Amino acid sequence: MGAAARDHEPPAAPATFAVLLGPIAFWMGIIVPAASMGRHVLLGAAFGVVCVLSGWRAIAIAGRRRAVRVWSWIGIVIGGLGLVMLVWQLLVIVTGGAFPPPFWSPYAYR
């Protein structure tokens, strides 16, 4: 029959999405407010997960495009750091301080 259908999505689109969502996830991972903490955590996790998945998608379809791969990795790293910071603060809050608090957040020292 014919050749397998190639993916026609431009790889720069998910890479740009990852780079734009990465700083939002990072910022939401830095500060976890006392009021409306659940909504903040859900939004931060959503932004972080979508950022990382968009970056992986861009890398998967980038081929030999170096700039797309670089920007994708930048987005993945920033979004991943945001997720790690968010999870770290949640562990501190859920365990009541048994988990060592992060050095960057004044809210973790409740």
PDB file of C-alpha atoms in Angstrom:
ATOM      1  CA  MET A   1       0.000   0.000   0.000  1.00  0.00           C
ATOM      2  CA  GLY A   2       1.441   3.346   0.970  1.00  0.00           C
ATOM      3  CA  ALA A   3       4.042   4.510   3.367  1.00  0.00           C
ATOM      4  CA  ALA A   4       3.117   5.040   6.977  1.00  0.00           C
ATOM      5  CA  ALA A   5       1.548   8.411   7.643  1.00  0.00           C
ATOM      6  CA  ARG A   6       3.945  10.861   9.196  1.00  0.00           C
ATOM      7  CA  ASP A   7       3.065  13.221  11.977  1.00  0.00           C
ATOM      8  CA  HIS A   8       2.319  16.645  10.528  1.00  0.00           C
ATOM      9  CA  GLU A   9       2.234  18.591  13.779  1.00  0.00           C
ATOM     10  CA  PRO A  10       4.911  21.304  13.886  1.00  0.00           C
ATOM     11  CA  PRO A  11       7.323  20.377  16.694  1.00  0.00           C
ATOM     12  CA  ALA A  12       7.786  24.001  17.718  1.00  0.00           C
ATOM     13  CA  ALA A  13       4.161  24.209  18.923  1.00  0.00           C
ATOM     14  CA  PRO A  14       4.462  21.783  21.869  1.00  0.00           C
ATOM     15  CA  ALA A  15       7.981  23.049  22.611  1.00  0.00           C
ATOM     16  CA  THR A  16       6.665  26.601  22.885  1.00  0.00           C
ATOM     17  CA  PHE A  17       3.800  25.368  25.045  1.00  0.00           C
ATOM     18  CA  ALA A  18       6.278  23.616  27.355  1.00  0.00           C
ATOM     19  CA  VAL A  19       8.461  26.706  27.671  1.00  0.00           C
ATOM     20  CA  LEU A  20       5.457  28.915  28.421  1.00  0.00           C
ATOM     21  CA  LEU A  21       3.975  26.560  31.020  1.00  0.00           C
ATOM     22  CA  GLY A  22       7.301  25.745  32.691  1.00  0.00           C
ATOM     23  CA  PRO A  23       7.698  29.056  34.566  1.00  0.00           C
ATOM     24  CA  ILE A  24       4.062  28.906  35.720  1.00  0.00           C
ATOM     25  CA  ALA A  25       4.602  25.423  37.163  1.00  0.00           C
ATOM     26  CA  PHE A  26       7.895  26.590  38.696  1.00  0.00           C
ATOM     27  CA  TRP A  27       6.244  29.597  40.342  1.00  0.00           C
ATOM     28  CA  MET A  28       3.399  27.486  41.678  1.00  0.00           C
ATOM     29  CA  GLY A  29       5.941  25.044  43.089  1.00  0.00           C
ATOM     30  CA  ILE A  30       7.809  27.782  44.941  1.00  0.00           C
ATOM     31  CA  ILE A  31       4.870  29.037  46.971  1.00  0.00           C
ATOM     32  CA  VAL A  32       2.022  26.939  48.346  1.00  0.00           C
ATOM     33  CA  PRO A  33      -0.437  29.297  50.038  1.00  0.00           C
ATOM     34  CA  ALA A  34      -2.314  28.411  53.185  1.00  0.00           C
ATOM     35  CA  ALA A  35      -5.646  29.543  51.720  1.00  0.00           C
ATOM     36  CA  SER A  36      -7.026  27.561  48.775  1.00  0.00           C
ATOM     37  CA  MET A  37      -4.085  25.170  48.915  1.00  0.00           C
ATOM     38  CA  GLY A  38      -5.952  22.356  47.167  1.00  0.00           C
ATOM     39  CA  ARG A  39      -6.802  24.445  44.116  1.00  0.00           C
ATOM     40  CA  HIS A  40      -3.246  25.777  43.957  1.00  0.00           C
ATOM     41  CA  VAL A  41      -1.756  22.286  44.112  1.00  0.00           C
ATOM     42  CA  LEU A  42      -4.118  20.940  41.442  1.00  0.00           C
ATOM     43  CA  LEU A  43      -3.371  23.829  39.081  1.00  0.00           C
ATOM     44  CA  GLY A  44       0.376  23.589  39.703  1.00  0.00           C
ATOM     45  CA  ALA A  45       0.349  19.843  39.097  1.00  0.00           C
ATOM     46  CA  ALA A  46      -1.724  20.272  35.930  1.00  0.00           C
ATOM     47  CA  PHE A  47       0.603  22.940  34.543  1.00  0.00           C
ATOM     48  CA  GLY A  48       3.686  20.885  35.418  1.00  0.00           C
ATOM     49  CA  VAL A  49       2.404  17.640  33.926  1.00  0.00           C
ATOM     50  CA  VAL A  50       1.195  19.315  30.720  1.00  0.00           C
ATOM     51  CA  CYS A  51       4.527  21.135  30.454  1.00  0.00           C
ATOM     52  CA  VAL A  52       6.555  17.938  30.754  1.00  0.00           C
ATOM     53  CA  LEU A  53       4.284  16.005  28.383  1.00  0.00           C
ATOM     54  CA  SER A  54       4.397  18.810  25.798  1.00  0.00           C
ATOM     55  CA  GLY A  55       8.173  18.850  26.002  1.00  0.00           C
ATOM     56  CA  TRP A  56       8.372  15.083  25.478  1.00  0.00           C
ATOM     57  CA  ARG A  57       5.967  15.333  22.559  1.00  0.00           C
ATOM     58  CA  ALA A  58       8.086  18.039  20.942  1.00  0.00           C
ATOM     59  CA  ILE A  59      11.245  15.970  21.385  1.00  0.00           C
ATOM     60  CA  ALA A  60       9.524  12.934  19.891  1.00  0.00           C
ATOM     61  CA  ILE A  61       8.534  14.753  16.701  1.00  0.00           C
ATOM     62  CA  ALA A  62      11.472  17.179  16.444  1.00  0.00           C
ATOM     63  CA  GLY A  63      13.713  14.919  14.416  1.00  0.00           C
ATOM     64  CA  ARG A  64      16.988  16.722  13.771  1.00  0.00           C
ATOM     65  CA  ARG A  65      15.742  20.165  14.750  1.00  0.00           C
ATOM     66  CA  ARG A  66      18.194  21.191  17.430  1.00  0.00           C
ATOM     67  CA  ALA A  67      16.466  24.391  18.568  1.00  0.00           C
ATOM     68  CA  VAL A  68      13.196  22.567  19.191  1.00  0.00           C
ATOM     69  CA  ARG A  69      14.962  19.920  21.260  1.00  0.00           C
ATOM     70  CA  VAL A  70      16.832  22.538  23.300  1.00  0.00           C
ATOM     71  CA  TRP A  71      13.702  24.557  24.064  1.00  0.00           C
ATOM     72  CA  SER A  72      11.810  21.380  24.870  1.00  0.00           C
ATOM     73  CA  TRP A  73      14.435  20.349  27.386  1.00  0.00           C
ATOM     74  CA  ILE A  74      14.387  23.813  28.930  1.00  0.00           C
ATOM     75  CA  GLY A  75      10.623  23.551  29.389  1.00  0.00           C
ATOM     76  CA  ILE A  76      10.869  20.006  30.747  1.00  0.00           C
ATOM     77  CA  VAL A  77      13.532  20.958  33.290  1.00  0.00           C
ATOM     78  CA  ILE A  78      11.697  24.056  34.527  1.00  0.00           C
ATOM     79  CA  GLY A  79       8.339  22.259  34.699  1.00  0.00           C
ATOM     80  CA  GLY A  80       9.907  19.225  36.345  1.00  0.00           C
ATOM     81  CA  LEU A  81      11.557  21.405  38.986  1.00  0.00           C
ATOM     82  CA  GLY A  82       8.196  23.003  39.660  1.00  0.00           C
ATOM     83  CA  LEU A  83       6.617  19.583  40.154  1.00  0.00           C
ATOM     84  CA  VAL A  84       9.415  18.443  42.466  1.00  0.00           C
ATOM     85  CA  MET A  85       9.116  21.605  44.565  1.00  0.00           C
ATOM     86  CA  LEU A  86       5.350  21.226  44.760  1.00  0.00           C
ATOM     87  CA  VAL A  87       5.584  17.583  45.860  1.00  0.00           C
ATOM     88  CA  TRP A  88       8.291  18.440  48.404  1.00  0.00           C
ATOM     89  CA  GLN A  89       6.128  21.105  50.015  1.00  0.00           C
ATOM     90  CA  LEU A  90       3.122  18.801  50.014  1.00  0.00           C
ATOM     91  CA  LEU A  91       5.143  16.121  51.800  1.00  0.00           C
ATOM     92  CA  VAL A  92       6.140  18.643  54.458  1.00  0.00           C
ATOM     93  CA  ILE A  93       2.559  19.802  54.936  1.00  0.00           C
ATOM     94  CA  VAL A  94       1.000  16.322  54.906  1.00  0.00           C
ATOM     95  CA  THR A  95       3.546  14.855  57.331  1.00  0.00           C
ATOM     96  CA  GLY A  96       3.277  17.829  59.674  1.00  0.00           C
ATOM     97  CA  GLY A  97       6.949  18.727  59.374  1.00  0.00           C
ATOM     98  CA  ALA A  98       8.405  15.216  59.645  1.00  0.00           C
ATOM     99  CA  PHE A  99       9.751  15.613  56.109  1.00  0.00           C
ATOM    100  CA  PRO A 100      12.492  18.291  56.077  1.00  0.00           C
ATOM    101  CA  PRO A 101      11.063  21.634  54.907  1.00  0.00           C
ATOM    102  CA  PRO A 102      12.405  23.223  51.731  1.00  0.00           C
ATOM    103  CA  PHE A 103      14.838  26.094  52.027  1.00  0.00           C
ATOM    104  CA  TRP A 104      12.935  28.351  49.617  1.00  0.00           C
ATOM    105  CA  SER A 105       9.465  28.460  51.143  1.00  0.00           C
ATOM    106  CA  PRO A 106       8.409  30.391  54.232  1.00  0.00           C
ATOM    107  CA  TYR A 107       5.045  28.616  54.137  1.00  0.00           C
ATOM    108  CA  ALA A 108       6.547  25.207  54.811  1.00  0.00           C
ATOM    109  CA  TYR A 109       7.561  26.258  58.314  1.00  0.00           C
ATOM    110  CA  ARG A 110       4.050  26.086  59.799  1.00  0.00           C
TER     111      ARG A 110
END
